[in-house]
XYZ file of C-alpha atoms in Angstrom:
772
model
C 3.333 -17.730 43.066
C 1.320 -18.975 40.284
C 2.329 -18.298 36.591
C -0.315 -16.111 35.062
C -0.737 -14.648 31.427
C -3.296 -12.971 29.424
C -3.704 -13.394 25.755
C -5.759 -11.122 24.001
C -6.862 -12.314 20.319
C -9.176 -10.846 17.920
C -12.009 -12.755 15.867
C -15.357 -11.097 14.957
C -17.819 -11.854 12.440
C -20.206 -8.911 11.651
C -22.485 -7.549 9.038
C -22.567 -3.475 8.631
C -24.996 -1.503 6.763
C -22.198 0.127 5.228
C -18.729 -1.439 4.399
C -18.610 -4.898 6.302
C -15.439 -5.331 8.694
C -13.947 -8.357 10.584
C -10.987 -7.129 12.656
C -9.323 -10.069 14.730
C -5.729 -10.075 16.647
C -4.583 -11.912 19.590
C -1.696 -10.532 22.332
C -0.415 -12.917 24.943
C 1.002 -10.846 28.045
C 2.697 -13.720 30.344
C 4.171 -13.120 33.749
C 7.376 -14.042 34.496
C 7.863 -17.187 37.035
C 8.147 -16.908 40.323
C 11.587 -15.950 41.873
C 13.114 -17.673 44.800
C 14.424 -15.657 47.887
C 13.958 -12.243 45.894
C 16.737 -13.330 43.391
C 15.539 -13.913 39.455
C 18.104 -15.227 37.025
C 15.924 -13.558 34.167
C 16.565 -9.599 32.970
C 14.152 -7.237 33.079
C 12.789 -7.214 29.309
C 13.425 -3.997 27.105
C 10.172 -4.362 25.282
C 7.360 -5.978 27.473
C 4.970 -6.189 24.675
C 7.282 -7.970 22.418
C 8.712 -11.126 23.978
C 7.235 -13.852 22.155
C 8.145 -15.070 18.350
C 5.724 -15.576 15.550
C 7.251 -18.250 13.136
C 4.966 -18.089 10.683
C 1.405 -16.699 9.884
C -0.788 -18.178 7.164
C -4.420 -17.016 6.010
C -6.659 -18.844 3.794
C -9.756 -16.817 2.768
C -12.580 -18.428 0.419
C -15.466 -15.889 -0.595
C -18.613 -17.217 -2.124
C -20.887 -14.472 -3.246
C -20.749 -12.490 -0.304
C -19.764 -14.991 2.344
C -16.301 -15.242 3.658
C -14.836 -17.927 5.399
C -11.430 -17.187 7.266
C -8.834 -19.734 8.456
C -5.893 -18.634 10.317
C -2.741 -21.023 11.001
C -0.138 -19.403 13.341
C 2.916 -21.125 14.807
C 4.223 -18.854 17.942
C 7.696 -19.743 19.759
C 8.707 -18.971 23.407
C 12.282 -17.939 23.381
C 12.318 -17.707 27.312
C 13.643 -19.833 29.972
C 10.193 -20.670 31.393
C 6.896 -21.781 30.161
C 3.965 -19.346 29.478
C 0.140 -20.266 29.744
C -2.698 -17.636 29.963
C -5.626 -16.636 28.188
C -6.826 -15.385 24.940
C -9.027 -12.112 24.292
C -10.137 -11.083 21.032
C -11.158 -7.744 20.542
C -14.349 -7.112 18.535
C -14.905 -3.632 16.961
C -17.825 -1.693 17.448
C -21.119 -2.697 16.311
C -19.855 -6.045 15.311
C -21.090 -9.598 15.968
C -19.125 -12.863 16.224
C -20.531 -15.902 14.372
C -19.184 -19.381 13.420
C -16.061 -18.871 15.264
C -13.755 -22.100 15.818
C -10.456 -22.240 17.493
C -7.876 -25.105 17.736
C -4.608 -25.422 20.136
C -2.379 -28.265 18.766
C -5.416 -29.553 16.962
C -7.685 -29.525 19.734
C -10.712 -27.202 19.901
C -11.256 -24.825 22.409
C -14.024 -22.516 23.473
C -14.437 -18.855 24.111
C -16.560 -16.521 25.905
C -18.022 -13.255 24.174
C -17.549 -9.897 26.239
C -19.523 -6.520 25.282
C -17.395 -3.122 24.468
C -17.646 -1.964 27.904
C -16.503 -5.224 29.690
C -13.301 -5.477 27.187
C -12.846 -1.684 27.435
C -11.738 -2.386 31.166
C -9.464 -5.117 30.308
C -7.737 -3.046 27.536
C -7.543 0.194 29.988
C -6.406 -1.978 32.874
C -3.246 -3.885 30.688
C -2.255 -0.432 29.761
C -2.293 0.802 33.125
C -0.616 -2.123 34.476
C 1.979 -1.994 31.973
C 2.375 1.524 31.422
C 2.395 0.723 27.532
C -0.539 2.112 25.368
C 0.085 -0.400 22.474
C -3.638 -1.699 23.401
C -5.386 1.506 23.084
C -6.461 1.145 19.309
C -8.703 -1.506 20.428
C -10.659 0.664 23.004
C -14.178 0.291 22.143
C -14.417 -3.107 20.835
C -15.833 -6.143 22.154
C -13.790 -9.195 22.947
C -14.051 -13.088 22.688
C -11.954 -14.761 25.488
C -10.541 -18.113 25.621
C -7.765 -20.432 27.641
C -4.640 -21.782 26.282
C -2.222 -24.391 26.669
C 1.032 -23.493 28.265
C 4.041 -22.915 25.884
C 6.916 -24.505 27.263
C 10.243 -22.630 27.423
C 11.786 -23.165 24.149
C 8.705 -24.657 22.732
C 6.219 -23.881 20.044
C 2.357 -23.513 19.987
C 0.058 -23.700 17.052
C -2.968 -21.757 17.011
C -5.816 -22.025 14.360
C -8.576 -20.148 14.068
C -11.709 -20.359 11.687
C -14.711 -17.828 11.353
C -17.332 -16.836 8.531
C -18.499 -13.391 7.631
C -21.442 -12.283 5.467
C -20.082 -9.198 3.486
C -22.496 -6.363 2.684
C -22.210 -4.055 -0.184
C -22.207 -0.630 -0.507
C -22.375 0.915 -3.924
C -20.743 -2.575 -5.258
C -17.715 -2.415 -3.188
C -16.747 -5.015 -0.663
C -13.601 -4.553 1.601
C -11.591 -7.283 3.203
C -9.024 -6.223 5.824
C -6.430 -8.483 7.782
C -4.408 -6.766 10.337
C -0.910 -7.838 9.696
C 0.332 -4.926 11.984
C 2.132 -7.631 14.364
C 5.662 -5.356 14.404
C 5.081 -4.212 18.353
C 4.165 -7.725 19.177
C 6.756 -10.026 17.765
C 10.345 -10.405 19.075
C 11.856 -10.886 15.687
C 10.660 -10.490 12.246
C 8.054 -13.380 10.616
C 9.852 -15.949 8.857
C 6.826 -16.342 6.828
C 3.716 -14.388 5.641
C 1.311 -15.411 3.390
C -2.474 -14.385 2.620
C -4.553 -16.489 -0.048
C -7.800 -15.439 -1.054
C -10.169 -17.038 -3.328
C -13.043 -15.008 -4.757
C -16.272 -16.840 -6.667
C -19.433 -14.731 -7.433
C -22.430 -15.116 -9.370
C -21.690 -11.751 -10.742
C -19.022 -10.479 -12.845
C -15.844 -9.460 -10.721
C -14.865 -5.874 -11.859
C -12.275 -3.836 -9.801
C -10.238 -6.011 -7.510
C -7.424 -3.920 -5.525
C -5.233 -3.682 -2.680
C -4.138 -0.285 -1.112
C -1.802 -1.871 1.308
C 0.405 -4.489 -0.421
C 1.612 -5.560 -3.751
C -0.733 -8.741 -4.523
C -0.824 -11.164 -7.343
C -4.241 -11.196 -9.147
C -5.339 -14.334 -11.339
C -8.439 -13.796 -12.757
C -10.153 -17.212 -13.925
C -12.638 -15.857 -16.115
C -15.285 -13.501 -15.231
C -16.780 -14.821 -12.012
C -13.499 -16.290 -10.159
C -10.010 -14.720 -8.970
C -7.085 -16.009 -6.817
C -5.574 -13.390 -4.782
C -2.242 -13.872 -3.019
C 0.466 -11.958 -0.941
C 3.789 -13.713 0.428
C 6.542 -12.413 2.160
C 9.499 -13.688 4.078
C 11.589 -12.134 7.466
C 9.363 -9.061 7.648
C 7.706 -7.299 10.687
C 4.273 -6.244 8.861
C 3.377 -2.846 9.830
C 0.319 -2.317 7.956
C -2.914 -4.224 7.636
C -3.644 -6.410 4.484
C -6.612 -4.723 2.743
C -8.255 -5.677 -0.573
C -11.436 -3.847 -2.155
C -13.236 -5.458 -4.879
C -16.512 -5.220 -6.761
C -19.173 -7.469 -8.260
C -21.766 -6.485 -11.015
C -22.202 -4.446 -14.137
C -23.912 -1.619 -12.438
C -21.226 -0.031 -10.750
C -18.248 1.401 -12.673
C -16.557 3.717 -10.323
C -15.560 3.200 -7.210
C -14.610 6.277 -4.826
C -12.697 6.296 -1.784
C -12.008 9.373 0.134
C -10.455 10.729 3.378
C -10.198 13.782 4.975
C -8.151 14.443 8.476
C -10.002 17.064 10.514
C -7.323 16.994 13.044
C -4.678 18.560 10.636
C -5.159 22.127 10.564
C -2.433 22.841 8.184
C -3.429 20.512 5.588
C -7.354 20.609 5.921
C -7.841 19.587 2.352
C -9.102 15.818 1.584
C -7.586 12.829 -0.554
C -9.252 10.598 -2.766
C -8.959 7.578 -5.089
C -11.110 6.393 -8.009
C -11.453 2.871 -9.354
C -12.263 3.407 -12.819
C -13.700 0.174 -14.616
C -16.513 1.154 -17.004
C -18.494 -1.811 -18.451
C -18.523 -2.584 -22.071
C -21.966 -2.859 -23.254
C -23.680 -5.954 -24.459
C -23.049 -6.254 -28.353
C -20.900 -3.278 -28.462
C -17.916 -4.025 -30.475
C -14.337 -3.892 -29.240
C -12.344 -0.877 -29.701
C -10.453 -1.248 -32.699
C -6.632 -0.758 -32.299
C -3.172 -0.717 -34.101
C -0.179 -2.204 -32.650
C 3.227 -0.565 -33.871
C 6.157 -2.928 -32.923
C 9.878 -1.739 -33.118
C 12.557 -3.906 -32.002
C 16.098 -3.268 -31.615
C 18.166 -5.636 -33.981
C 21.899 -4.041 -33.535
C 24.649 -6.232 -32.429
C 24.325 -5.960 -28.840
C 21.113 -7.478 -29.010
C 22.660 -10.898 -30.464
C 21.941 -13.923 -28.741
C 19.375 -14.693 -26.358
C 18.155 -11.238 -25.899
C 17.136 -11.181 -29.752
C 15.602 -14.505 -29.371
C 13.361 -13.544 -26.313
C 12.534 -10.355 -28.223
C 11.245 -12.347 -31.180
C 9.146 -14.857 -29.414
C 7.563 -11.840 -27.719
C 6.682 -10.275 -30.783
C 5.409 -13.480 -32.138
C 3.172 -14.007 -29.071
C 1.578 -10.282 -29.311
C 0.894 -11.093 -33.086
C -0.764 -14.378 -32.326
C -3.115 -12.500 -29.536
C -4.359 -9.519 -31.861
C -8.017 -9.098 -31.848
C -10.202 -9.467 -34.876
C -10.385 -5.645 -36.031
C -7.032 -4.699 -35.111
C -3.908 -3.729 -37.428
C -0.404 -4.159 -36.940
C 3.192 -2.649 -38.013
C 6.405 -4.541 -37.046
C 9.845 -3.034 -37.711
C 13.457 -3.942 -36.644
C 16.175 -1.582 -36.765
C 20.321 -0.950 -36.323
C 21.582 1.640 -38.419
C 18.858 1.023 -40.882
C 15.144 0.025 -40.754
C 13.310 -3.122 -42.104
C 9.583 -3.745 -41.805
C 7.618 -6.593 -42.547
C 5.103 -4.385 -44.643
C 5.683 -0.547 -45.448
C 1.962 -0.024 -43.960
C -0.273 -1.367 -41.543
C -1.605 -4.699 -42.096
C -4.877 -6.563 -41.142
C -4.558 -9.720 -38.294
C -5.199 -12.059 -41.077
C -1.595 -11.432 -42.147
C -0.096 -11.949 -38.739
C 1.333 -15.660 -39.650
C 3.180 -14.057 -42.802
C 4.691 -11.576 -40.265
C 5.718 -14.261 -37.544
C 7.562 -16.157 -40.557
C 9.221 -12.818 -41.156
C 10.293 -12.514 -37.607
C 11.981 -15.993 -37.723
C 14.158 -14.637 -40.416
C 15.634 -11.479 -38.875
C 19.162 -11.522 -36.964
C 20.981 -9.129 -34.753
C 23.881 -6.990 -36.232
C 24.869 -3.347 -36.801
C 24.477 -0.004 -34.750
C 21.524 1.846 -33.298
C 19.645 4.394 -35.027
C 16.679 5.044 -32.626
C 15.700 8.407 -34.515
C 15.314 6.548 -37.881
C 13.449 3.919 -36.492
C 10.806 6.223 -34.540
C 10.327 8.291 -37.510
C 9.772 5.500 -39.533
C 7.033 4.079 -37.304
C 5.279 6.993 -37.144
C 4.764 7.537 -40.821
C 2.323 4.623 -40.734
C 0.290 5.891 -38.147
C -3.334 6.477 -38.700
C -4.620 9.350 -36.533
C -8.243 8.048 -36.457
C -7.587 4.879 -34.710
C -5.928 4.376 -30.974
C -2.578 3.339 -31.724
C -0.081 1.552 -29.181
C 3.375 1.934 -29.882
C 5.983 -0.997 -28.271
C 9.225 0.086 -28.517
C 12.005 -2.152 -27.120
C 16.104 -1.433 -27.326
C 18.915 -2.452 -25.295
C 21.628 0.416 -26.335
C 22.176 3.989 -27.051
C 21.729 5.759 -30.155
C 24.696 5.127 -32.109
C 23.934 6.238 -35.302
C 22.100 9.098 -37.402
C 20.778 11.486 -34.776
C 22.425 10.666 -31.494
C 21.457 13.732 -29.184
C 18.392 13.181 -26.689
C 16.757 16.615 -27.094
C 17.019 16.500 -30.825
C 15.312 12.613 -31.034
C 12.708 14.038 -28.776
C 12.185 17.417 -30.904
C 11.617 15.234 -33.707
C 9.367 12.993 -32.655
C 7.126 15.320 -30.905
C 6.806 17.311 -34.245
C 5.354 13.973 -35.939
C 3.573 12.137 -33.213
C -0.282 12.811 -33.505
C -2.357 12.644 -30.388
C -3.667 9.165 -30.654
C -0.528 7.323 -30.167
C 0.382 5.759 -26.780
C 4.183 5.111 -26.570
C 5.339 2.270 -24.062
C 9.221 1.811 -23.976
C 11.267 -1.245 -23.020
C 14.842 -0.891 -21.994
C 16.807 -4.040 -22.045
C 20.123 -4.082 -19.851
C 21.745 -0.993 -18.513
C 23.147 0.640 -21.587
C 19.698 2.404 -22.251
C 19.009 6.201 -22.145
C 16.447 6.717 -19.441
C 16.167 10.255 -20.148
C 15.103 9.467 -23.726
C 12.615 6.470 -22.700
C 10.899 7.894 -19.999
C 10.226 11.301 -22.003
C 8.969 9.343 -24.826
C 6.530 7.541 -22.395
C 5.729 10.332 -20.351
C 4.695 12.751 -22.974
C 2.775 10.259 -24.813
C 0.397 8.341 -22.455
C 2.381 5.630 -21.623
C 4.851 3.842 -19.532
C 8.672 2.496 -19.394
C 9.629 -0.778 -18.476
C 13.135 -1.723 -17.558
C 14.266 -5.547 -18.151
C 17.364 -6.181 -16.130
C 19.746 -8.734 -17.230
C 18.206 -11.375 -14.765
C 15.008 -10.840 -16.284
C 12.934 -12.317 -19.248
C 12.357 -10.319 -22.036
C 9.499 -12.342 -23.681
C 7.496 -12.922 -20.182
C 7.671 -9.141 -19.483
C 6.460 -8.216 -22.918
C 4.021 -11.019 -23.321
C 2.587 -10.336 -19.612
C 2.382 -6.227 -20.732
C 0.468 -6.864 -23.914
C -2.194 -9.284 -21.957
C -3.160 -5.832 -19.936
C -3.378 -3.672 -23.298
C -4.957 -6.119 -25.647
C -8.485 -4.875 -25.602
C -9.031 -1.125 -25.129
C -12.364 -0.282 -23.510
C -12.085 3.575 -23.204
C -9.386 5.948 -24.815
C -8.412 9.635 -24.219
C -10.029 9.550 -20.694
C -11.185 12.969 -18.860
C -12.774 13.136 -15.273
C -15.270 16.205 -14.854
C -15.842 16.690 -10.994
C -18.524 19.182 -11.393
C -18.541 22.075 -8.843
C -15.933 20.610 -6.406
C -12.018 21.499 -7.110
C -9.829 18.748 -7.360
C -5.768 19.132 -8.064
C -2.725 17.090 -7.917
C -4.237 14.149 -9.544
C -2.076 11.226 -10.913
C -1.395 9.435 -13.093
C -1.237 12.472 -15.476
C -2.418 12.693 -18.139
C -4.884 9.516 -17.573
C -3.931 6.462 -19.220
C -6.546 4.490 -21.405
C -8.569 1.850 -19.785
C -8.359 -1.871 -20.748
C -10.877 -4.760 -20.286
C -10.004 -6.644 -17.535
C -8.031 -3.938 -15.731
C -9.041 -0.592 -13.919
C -7.497 2.580 -13.960
C -6.364 3.963 -10.267
C -6.460 7.396 -9.798
C -5.289 9.630 -6.921
C -5.603 13.190 -5.969
C -6.581 15.958 -3.646
C -9.692 17.908 -3.104
C -11.281 20.614 -1.265
C -14.660 20.659 0.901
C -16.033 17.502 -0.280
C -19.618 16.584 -0.316
C -21.836 14.808 -2.932
C -21.025 15.391 -6.444
C -21.850 14.204 -9.562
C -18.825 12.655 -11.531
C -18.428 12.604 -15.398
C -16.044 10.187 -17.130
C -15.842 10.499 -20.881
C -13.500 8.750 -23.369
C -13.617 7.579 -27.147
C -14.697 4.461 -28.417
C -14.265 3.488 -32.051
C -13.955 7.416 -32.584
C -17.169 8.602 -30.871
C -17.090 10.428 -27.563
C -19.032 8.777 -24.872
C -19.701 9.962 -21.778
C -20.821 8.160 -18.187
C -22.196 10.196 -15.214
C -22.013 8.859 -11.594
C -24.334 10.674 -9.537
C -24.226 11.339 -5.805
C -20.577 10.176 -5.243
C -19.745 11.641 -1.518
C -16.520 12.771 -0.830
C -15.348 12.576 2.836
C -15.778 15.928 4.826
C -13.696 14.643 8.110
C -16.514 14.548 10.260
C -18.575 11.686 8.907
C -17.886 9.068 11.794
C -15.281 7.192 9.062
C -12.283 9.081 9.474
C -10.001 6.403 9.746
C -11.371 3.832 7.317
C -9.014 4.794 4.358
C -6.383 6.494 6.403
C -3.812 5.113 3.960
C -4.834 7.176 1.215
C -2.578 10.087 1.906
C 0.866 8.094 1.852
C -0.311 6.615 -1.499
C -1.160 9.758 -3.197
C 2.224 11.180 -1.462
C 4.216 8.420 -2.815
C 2.898 9.211 -6.320
C 3.552 12.836 -5.860
C 7.030 11.986 -5.373
C 7.492 10.193 -8.159
C 6.348 12.552 -10.380
C 8.325 15.416 -8.616
C 11.764 13.293 -8.978
C 11.117 12.174 -12.596
C 10.523 16.097 -13.341
C 13.663 16.951 -11.643
C 15.732 14.229 -13.366
C 14.232 14.807 -16.848
C 14.034 18.449 -16.746
C 16.716 19.857 -14.176
C 16.417 20.590 -10.443
C 14.804 23.854 -9.034
C 14.685 24.777 -5.455
C 10.781 24.511 -5.471
C 10.716 21.194 -6.627
C 13.299 20.032 -3.918
C 11.372 22.030 -1.264
C 7.973 19.957 -2.096
C 10.073 16.913 -2.307
C 11.190 17.337 1.294
C 8.190 18.440 2.927
C 6.416 15.929 1.402
C 8.761 13.103 2.415
C 9.166 14.176 5.874
C 5.279 14.488 6.397
C 4.296 10.783 4.774
C 7.701 8.939 5.944
C 8.583 8.155 2.277
C 12.036 7.706 1.232
C 13.764 10.001 -1.107
C 17.374 10.785 -2.433
C 16.975 14.180 -0.413
C 15.686 12.585 3.237
C 17.345 9.143 3.288
C 19.166 10.843 6.002
C 16.512 11.143 8.415
C 17.793 8.234 10.548
C 20.657 10.477 11.502
C 19.563 14.374 10.677
C 18.104 15.603 14.022
C 16.826 18.912 12.468
C 14.319 18.000 9.670
C 11.042 18.983 11.474
C 9.680 22.547 10.962
C 9.260 24.989 7.811
C 12.807 26.934 8.480
C 14.685 23.459 8.868
C 13.246 21.975 5.647
C 14.089 25.056 3.781
C 17.545 24.878 4.909
C 17.705 21.463 3.624
C 16.243 22.390 0.158
C 19.057 25.149 -0.008
C 21.554 22.478 0.918
C 20.255 20.204 -1.712
C 20.324 22.796 -4.225
C 23.885 23.989 -3.581
C 24.871 20.487 -3.799
C 23.199 19.771 -7.179
C 25.182 22.433 -8.656
C 28.386 21.785 -7.825
C 27.790 18.087 -8.743
C 28.403 16.975 -12.409
C 24.935 15.823 -14.154
C 24.057 12.231 -13.230
C 24.525 9.848 -16.334
C 21.307 8.953 -18.222
C 22.749 5.576 -18.469
C 24.165 2.607 -16.602
C 22.905 0.481 -13.739
C 22.487 3.431 -11.251
C 20.702 5.381 -14.045
C 18.257 2.450 -14.824
C 17.677 1.585 -10.956
C 16.801 5.301 -10.194
C 14.344 5.517 -13.317
C 12.516 2.083 -12.177
C 12.133 3.386 -8.641
C 10.702 6.600 -9.805
C 8.473 4.644 -12.231
C 7.164 2.428 -9.173
C 6.650 5.420 -6.733
C 4.729 7.567 -9.540
C 2.828 4.422 -10.086
C 2.127 3.198 -6.495
C -0.805 1.194 -5.782
C -0.375 0.765 -2.427
C 0.931 2.607 0.690
C 4.769 1.739 1.321
C 6.330 -0.232 4.038
C 7.728 1.882 6.756
C 10.900 2.418 5.019
C 13.797 2.509 7.569
C 12.050 0.155 10.134
C 15.467 -1.433 11.024
C 16.458 1.839 12.700
C 13.494 2.180 14.734
C 13.690 5.910 14.152
C 10.422 5.916 11.762
C 7.033 4.738 12.520
C 3.794 5.228 10.764
C 0.561 5.759 12.598
C -2.654 5.531 10.758
C -1.867 8.909 8.019
C 0.848 10.226 10.634
C 4.493 10.060 10.563
C 6.676 10.207 13.663
C 10.412 10.508 14.274
C 11.955 9.198 17.262
C 14.196 12.237 18.764
C 15.458 13.135 22.116
C 13.721 9.923 23.488
C 10.376 10.414 22.237
C 8.145 10.078 19.112
C 7.527 13.318 17.574
C 4.917 14.052 15.149
C 6.385 15.270 11.694
C 3.630 17.978 11.793
C 5.607 19.456 14.870
C 7.019 22.854 14.303
C 9.030 23.749 17.468
C 9.539 27.163 15.999
C 5.633 28.178 15.554
C 3.989 25.871 18.375
C 3.657 25.961 21.923
C 3.736 22.459 23.677
C 0.921 21.630 26.019
C 2.033 18.779 28.489
C -0.362 16.094 29.443
C 0.605 12.988 31.882
C 0.475 9.432 30.467
C -2.703 7.738 31.535
C -3.991 10.697 33.013
C -7.824 11.698 32.954
C -6.506 14.531 30.357
C -4.822 11.912 28.504
C -8.066 9.561 28.159
C -10.416 12.774 27.391
C -8.038 13.557 24.745
C -8.342 9.971 23.322
C -12.198 10.003 23.334
C -12.354 13.414 21.792
C -10.156 12.369 18.820
C -10.499 8.831 18.597
C -8.534 9.097 14.872
C -5.582 9.538 17.073
C -5.650 5.875 19.129
C -3.135 4.499 16.461
C -0.836 7.580 17.192
C -1.233 7.406 20.991
C -0.576 3.609 21.149
C 3.146 4.166 19.774
C 4.387 4.969 23.430
C 4.370 6.526 26.523
C 6.982 9.486 25.456
C 5.818 11.528 22.286
C 4.534 14.776 20.630
C 1.484 14.835 18.804
C 0.140 17.806 16.884
C -4.006 17.947 17.015
C -5.901 20.967 15.231
C -2.342 22.937 14.896
C -1.608 22.425 18.599
C 1.113 20.410 20.019
C 0.891 17.891 22.925
C 3.374 16.299 24.647
C 2.777 13.169 26.457
C 5.111 12.670 29.315
C 5.555 9.668 31.486
C 7.438 10.445 34.808
C 8.122 6.997 35.518
C 5.869 6.865 38.991
C 2.744 5.497 39.465
C -0.260 7.580 37.798
C -2.372 8.621 40.491
C -5.451 8.735 38.471
C -7.528 5.551 36.900
C -8.409 5.300 33.180
C -10.949 7.606 31.889
C -14.283 6.081 30.723
C -17.090 7.830 28.870
C -19.493 8.300 31.685
C -17.017 8.181 34.508
C -13.408 6.959 35.829
C -14.391 3.246 37.167
C -13.031 -0.225 37.258
C -15.666 -3.026 36.622
C -15.769 -6.426 38.083
C -14.067 -7.609 34.760
C -11.065 -5.297 35.784
C -11.224 -6.794 39.237
C -10.729 -10.376 37.887
C -8.047 -9.069 35.772
C -5.962 -7.419 38.991
C -6.805 -11.185 40.608
C -4.742 -12.703 37.479
C -2.284 -10.470 36.342
C -0.157 -9.835 39.410
C 3.226 -8.095 39.953
C 6.528 -9.900 40.244
C 8.335 -9.197 43.321
C 11.425 -9.316 41.217
C 10.755 -6.549 38.501
C 8.402 -3.948 40.391
C 5.785 -2.495 37.847
C 6.759 -5.048 35.494
C 3.898 -7.507 35.129
C 4.303 -8.717 31.676
C 7.401 -10.490 29.990
C 5.629 -10.777 26.458
C 3.289 -10.055 24.161
C 1.947 -12.047 20.881
C -0.606 -10.713 18.492
C -2.149 -12.659 16.057
C -3.718 -10.332 13.955
C -6.761 -10.949 11.187
C -9.803 -9.039 9.995
C -12.448 -8.616 7.219
C -13.650 -5.190 6.383
């Protein structure tokens, strides 16, 4: 029997009237080698769709104005004892067109054939039907490009390179680049190296640059160029790589919104605002005061104090023309360069003064804070940068008393930024000072460089654009908005706001703030919040998890700083289970069989409350306290959806905006409540199954998880069952159930092995890449 294989790969180039998208991924579905006399030495594969390995995955993207050129370089490894050959099929999204598509195998160019959506759909559905594996269902409705490949020898590698060009269109100044990295279910082992590099060049000024999916590095080279990079090793990516960016001066606010009309229990929407208002031409920069307070107690002696001195000098060297500064060092007493705010022309004298300071003595934090507040001018934005490596050991040492003393003296215009160095810092004190005064806390662990962190931080806040921000949503109701309170907006940066809303529709949004003592308002008309029935229900389905991550970070910090109560614990547990986000109260999801449903989650909250009351209060200092505070800060400031947090246990999966737990040999939607919902059974791959997918296309990602699952749609629970027998129906199509001539060709190509009845495929390889 001749070896056969099917390779599915996506590459597309298209132009949307809305936000443009390019989507691409590749799949290899090889058939096992022929068997002699009915005997085969190869065992039946546990995961038919995951038999090949991706050694590395490199993507280089160049965007010039609105034209993107994408180059993909991947190496695949065949761990089997036989060679694999076949064909690639590149699924193309709806309404897309391919342009300038080039493909190489081991540096040799190959050609491809373009199929429309109907022809490609037959192939997708037939693969699912043959394999009894729904992993490809998320591509139904997309066209495809098909190409042959060279055989991959046993134990050998195949290098594949692709290049395509895409013209990006703009809607409200926002462009969307997406590269699917969700290869987790198609690679046998974690990818050794994943790297995405994006270079943007524009004739218009670049404004907001943001990734809701991954933590990226952004390096702006002036106003018109930026380099973006993401790199990770030994990882099974479970999210598509996504970048949003804007160009030009007109659009200062960008809205992303999402509403899931299949979730009856949670009908409200999720939104994200990217705020980057322009500075008017000729408008002077906001004048600010910098207050720098450095710990010089004995524990800071040596390299730590030297680095703190270098950071302070770097800040003084970068003050703006109309800025003022106050700098002090403290131990059991306070010394300052001058006893009042000084103009920037005295920065060099202050630098010389810093060089002559040394570390010794104990730590009177209360005295240092009150001394700094005594020089604050309540008419100017004031940024307090407080650096310490120790606990209060002199003067007032009680945390609550220090906080009360500070609160009684601090004016509203102060923004407080704390830097805790090492592990012997009072995290409750630093976090409370920062949270209550529009700032943030940063923890500098022993292996980190103080000067690099502090200098990098000041670069972000060096030029305020708008202070004391406020948002007015008009007649629309919004709630649970984070961060709260809103931070100031600085040049070259954006404020990212997430929250919930009711109903949706078009609104006029007003952003207000202060510029050099004057209250300014900017209105943005006709912003449309999704109502769930606008045909774009999955475009921003990562927003619920980003909002939930921030909400959980806020709740955990509230519990730590102000004490636990049962209501807060219930919220943490419910949100964590619903959105699949790790917390101290739900990390046992790996083993705990009873976490779904209102009653079970109430029991978990009761148990957590009892345990809390029996345990001694957690320490506010030490390595564990610092790690906890830093983790909560990362959650509350999250800009991207977190990775599936216990992927290695194969017990939790994220599909779109849904979370599934592996229970009783099936994937169970965390919206499912066995006490309140009746199950409706649907046979896997039946006409009813395909009808459900057609009626609710937003659940395609969820259905692709497997053939045994429970999913909740509009408050109703459906159980997908696979009896293990041949299904008597054929895949459902929009007009009729049918197999086209393309399917017939596929049947001739993919034949069943006589050794493994029902198993036509030993391996699947997916190469993902996409532009939106």
